[in-house]
């Protein structure tokens, strides 16, 4: 590979004088010798000579004025098709020149990472003709990090940012993190937990230095810094005794505070807000709507070009399990739908993919597409809170593809979620993707080595949700492990099936929640059955499931546009995979698969455990082929996963065997 491309690669001219151009040069200097060969020499020129030219549009045009060669290609460079952050990489045969260009240095940076990806995959550079614009303007990650260094729902060590209410000493790690995020196209980062407590509230006040330092690092990689803000900040940080969004003192306080932040960080992104949710303060306290609350903060950000990202995870977490009318699944839609059209232009509603909370299987939140005059952002969870906590392998790209491709029918057939949140359906620009990130200060970032693939895949999907899961997965495997065919085949299987395997041995047919309360790892069939969180399976000796139909249940099914509402409304039409989410059925109910519900429960749980053993088999075969530390890391976790799966299988099967009194058709061991 090197032989063929060496000449090209050893003559690179990089133009540009910004901090981003400096990052570009640094990346090339670090990466190329590593990817190619130890004795590989990089011949950098900041004057154009030949071979590879990396320069933004304006510079290319300047060079063309003095170079026949460059001016001869200008007509074949599609500058007009490049968006602000997009890039073009194209080889010109006659001139023997590889051009990487973009409208901005940010685009160039993404282009350089794309070029490096091509090289890592050993793709032929002479074939390159690649124009790529991000489909989403906002490509964000949310940290749930606290200043004491802990991470809410973190499974890969402590925070990479904070320790003992200070910044960590090793800022280099933050820089490496920024490099990693830029390489997958992330352009926005909120750096503290959405549950903002005392210390974190001070980030917009006497602890702003910490934010400035982080923002300075992230900026070099095109990443904008956001903060999660405490809705009641004026009450903690000033003598004002209210957070009423219509109170003049409160409004003024936010305006002044926000202006102070922008004095220090002129390109500050804005705030992420969790209000009136799980005990957090919010406008409901003052009898005001979420539009009042969001607009008040958005108004403070507006003169500085900042965004206000308001989360729709608002529900009653004080429910009585005896109450069968209240349905948590309805909450986002019920709380927000009627506010459509009332939010300011710089308000973005951030909506979780499902109506409950990142379960292994949930329907898609019906609010997507239901607010045509409101900017919507899709929220995913990369950190594996309910999906194995980075002990169990659960590769989530296939799940997310189901979400992004889900047809809402908002504007008739073919209005998928991805076309709502990329702004194209309703012609919006303040839209995109956000996700709770899965990294910590573990050496390999994500605890489980293979959990890196979730982060990688998230970035790639946020850039282009049309990429297939297979394409993303193959890419990750190649750039992480190289070209070996056996490694590719084994890992492809392991990753692509892991979500359905996890679903098999955990909670069946969309019911969710049979986890241990609090930390949410491992099985506990009734863990949330009699609690206040609105998360019930309603199993008795005859049947299981929650009736969410309009006809006889909570009416949740009716929140969808007609085509989906009709599909979910009846037991006959509802797809098996979500049957128990939408309906209460007897254990003897026959699924589309021809099995009864109870037999499905038994079969899927036995199958799930068997499949984990197969995962182990695939991985063991790779022992000689992957780095020994990585091998051990994954091996150890697969053992934990097997223990976990066995426990899930036996408790779930035993519970439903006891309660239904129906035997397994195949007479397997149930305790
Ligand atoms: C889940 C999670 C919480 C988190 C919340 C949120 O409920 O368990 O830790 O704070 O989601 O998204 O705000």
PDB file of N, CA and C and ligand atoms in Angstrom, residues 144 152-153 193-195 274 277-278 311 313 315 328 352 357-358 379 381 385-386 436 513 518 520 533, ligand 1:
ATOM      1  N   UNK A 144     -22.182  13.710  31.541  1.00  0.00           N
ATOM      2  CA  UNK A 144     -22.881  13.728  32.823  1.00  0.00           C
ATOM      3  C   UNK A 144     -21.838  13.689  33.951  1.00  0.00           C
ATOM      4  N   UNK A 152     -22.248  10.533  36.462  1.00  0.00           N
ATOM      5  CA  UNK A 152     -23.544   9.868  36.549  1.00  0.00           C
ATOM      6  C   UNK A 152     -23.660   8.920  35.357  1.00  0.00           C
ATOM      7  N   UNK A 153     -23.887   7.649  35.660  1.00  0.00           N
ATOM      8  CA  UNK A 153     -23.991   6.615  34.620  1.00  0.00           C
ATOM      9  C   UNK A 153     -22.701   6.480  33.808  1.00  0.00           C
ATOM     10  N   UNK A 193     -22.846  17.498  34.129  1.00  0.00           N
ATOM     11  CA  UNK A 193     -24.079  16.727  34.305  1.00  0.00           C
ATOM     12  C   UNK A 193     -25.345  17.590  34.158  1.00  0.00           C
ATOM     13  N   UNK A 194     -26.372  16.991  33.554  1.00  0.00           N
ATOM     14  CA  UNK A 194     -27.662  17.687  33.450  1.00  0.00           C
ATOM     15  C   UNK A 194     -28.327  17.873  34.820  1.00  0.00           C
ATOM     16  N   UNK A 195     -27.975  17.015  35.747  1.00  0.00           N
ATOM     17  CA  UNK A 195     -28.386  17.257  37.135  1.00  0.00           C
ATOM     18  C   UNK A 195     -27.319  18.173  37.746  1.00  0.00           C
ATOM     19  N   UNK A 274     -32.122  20.681  32.029  1.00  0.00           N
ATOM     20  CA  UNK A 274     -33.060  19.659  32.492  1.00  0.00           C
ATOM     21  C   UNK A 274     -33.910  20.343  33.562  1.00  0.00           C
ATOM     22  N   UNK A 277     -37.720  17.973  36.104  1.00  0.00           N
ATOM     23  CA  UNK A 277     -37.534  16.563  35.805  1.00  0.00           C
ATOM     24  C   UNK A 277     -36.752  15.913  36.931  1.00  0.00           C
ATOM     25  N   UNK A 278     -37.291  14.847  37.468  1.00  0.00           N
ATOM     26  CA  UNK A 278     -36.596  14.079  38.500  1.00  0.00           C
ATOM     27  C   UNK A 278     -36.041  14.984  39.601  1.00  0.00           C
ATOM     28  N   UNK A 311     -34.386  20.026  27.482  1.00  0.00           N
ATOM     29  CA  UNK A 311     -34.697  18.594  27.390  1.00  0.00           C
ATOM     30  C   UNK A 311     -36.187  18.315  27.637  1.00  0.00           C
ATOM     31  N   UNK A 313     -37.338  15.461  28.709  1.00  0.00           N
ATOM     32  CA  UNK A 313     -37.433  14.331  29.644  1.00  0.00           C
ATOM     33  C   UNK A 313     -38.150  14.815  30.911  1.00  0.00           C
ATOM     34  N   UNK A 315     -41.457  14.218  33.273  1.00  0.00           N
ATOM     35  CA  UNK A 315     -42.543  13.282  33.588  1.00  0.00           C
ATOM     36  C   UNK A 315     -42.750  13.270  35.095  1.00  0.00           C
ATOM     37  N   UNK A 328     -46.282   7.192  32.054  1.00  0.00           N
ATOM     38  CA  UNK A 328     -45.040   7.945  31.832  1.00  0.00           C
ATOM     39  C   UNK A 328     -44.710   8.082  30.347  1.00  0.00           C
ATOM     40  N   UNK A 352     -35.465  12.368  23.962  1.00  0.00           N
ATOM     41  CA  UNK A 352     -34.898  11.019  24.012  1.00  0.00           C
ATOM     42  C   UNK A 352     -35.510  10.142  22.919  1.00  0.00           C
ATOM     43  N   UNK A 357     -36.936   5.559  28.798  1.00  0.00           N
ATOM     44  CA  UNK A 357     -35.582   5.952  29.202  1.00  0.00           C
ATOM     45  C   UNK A 357     -34.525   4.978  28.697  1.00  0.00           C
ATOM     46  N   UNK A 358     -34.172   5.076  27.444  1.00  0.00           N
ATOM     47  CA  UNK A 358     -33.025   4.337  26.911  1.00  0.00           C
ATOM     48  C   UNK A 358     -33.051   2.833  27.204  1.00  0.00           C
ATOM     49  N   UNK A 379     -31.973  12.758  21.161  1.00  0.00           N
ATOM     50  CA  UNK A 379     -31.030  12.403  22.233  1.00  0.00           C
ATOM     51  C   UNK A 379     -30.880  10.887  22.328  1.00  0.00           C
ATOM     52  N   UNK A 381     -28.320   7.545  23.988  1.00  0.00           N
ATOM     53  CA  UNK A 381     -27.437   7.276  25.129  1.00  0.00           C
ATOM     54  C   UNK A 381     -26.320   6.330  24.701  1.00  0.00           C
ATOM     55  N   UNK A 385     -26.171   2.650  30.117  1.00  0.00           N
ATOM     56  CA  UNK A 385     -26.859   2.540  31.410  1.00  0.00           C
ATOM     57  C   UNK A 385     -27.742   1.290  31.512  1.00  0.00           C
ATOM     58  N   UNK A 386     -28.654   1.155  30.578  1.00  0.00           N
ATOM     59  CA  UNK A 386     -29.599   0.022  30.614  1.00  0.00           C
ATOM     60  C   UNK A 386     -29.202  -1.081  29.643  1.00  0.00           C
ATOM     61  N   UNK A 436     -25.544  11.083  25.297  1.00  0.00           N
ATOM     62  CA  UNK A 436     -24.796  10.996  26.543  1.00  0.00           C
ATOM     63  C   UNK A 436     -23.584  10.110  26.288  1.00  0.00           C
ATOM     64  N   UNK A 513     -37.307  -2.568  31.809  1.00  0.00           N
ATOM     65  CA  UNK A 513     -37.293  -2.232  33.240  1.00  0.00           C
ATOM     66  C   UNK A 513     -37.080  -3.330  34.261  1.00  0.00           C
ATOM     67  N   UNK A 518     -31.895   1.800  40.993  1.00  0.00           N
ATOM     68  CA  UNK A 518     -30.717   2.578  41.381  1.00  0.00           C
ATOM     69  C   UNK A 518     -29.630   2.482  40.336  1.00  0.00           C
ATOM     70  N   UNK A 520     -29.152   0.003  38.068  1.00  0.00           N
ATOM     71  CA  UNK A 520     -29.680  -0.450  36.773  1.00  0.00           C
ATOM     72  C   UNK A 520     -28.878  -1.527  36.071  1.00  0.00           C
ATOM     73  N   UNK A 533     -41.745   5.327  39.795  1.00  0.00           N
ATOM     74  CA  UNK A 533     -41.130   5.842  38.568  1.00  0.00           C
ATOM     75  C   UNK A 533     -41.954   5.610  37.297  1.00  0.00           C
TER      76      UNK A 533
HETATM   77  C1  LIG B   1     -32.117   8.514  33.593  1.00  0.00           C
HETATM   78  C2  LIG B   1     -30.888   8.292  34.399  1.00  0.00           C
HETATM   79  C3  LIG B   1     -30.563   9.473  35.244  1.00  0.00           C
HETATM   80  C4  LIG B   1     -30.519  10.727  34.384  1.00  0.00           C
HETATM   81  C5  LIG B   1     -31.808  10.870  33.613  1.00  0.00           C
HETATM   82  C6  LIG B   1     -31.792  12.004  32.616  1.00  0.00           C
HETATM   83  O1  LIG B   1     -33.244   8.555  34.414  1.00  0.00           O
HETATM   84  O2  LIG B   1     -31.035   7.149  35.198  1.00  0.00           O
HETATM   85  O3  LIG B   1     -29.329   9.243  35.853  1.00  0.00           O
HETATM   86  O4  LIG B   1     -30.315  11.847  35.162  1.00  0.00           O
HETATM   87  O5  LIG B   1     -32.026   9.709  32.890  1.00  0.00           O
HETATM   88  O6  LIG B   1     -31.716  11.720  31.431  1.00  0.00           O
HETATM   89  O7  LIG B   1     -31.871  13.160  32.979  1.00  0.00           O
END
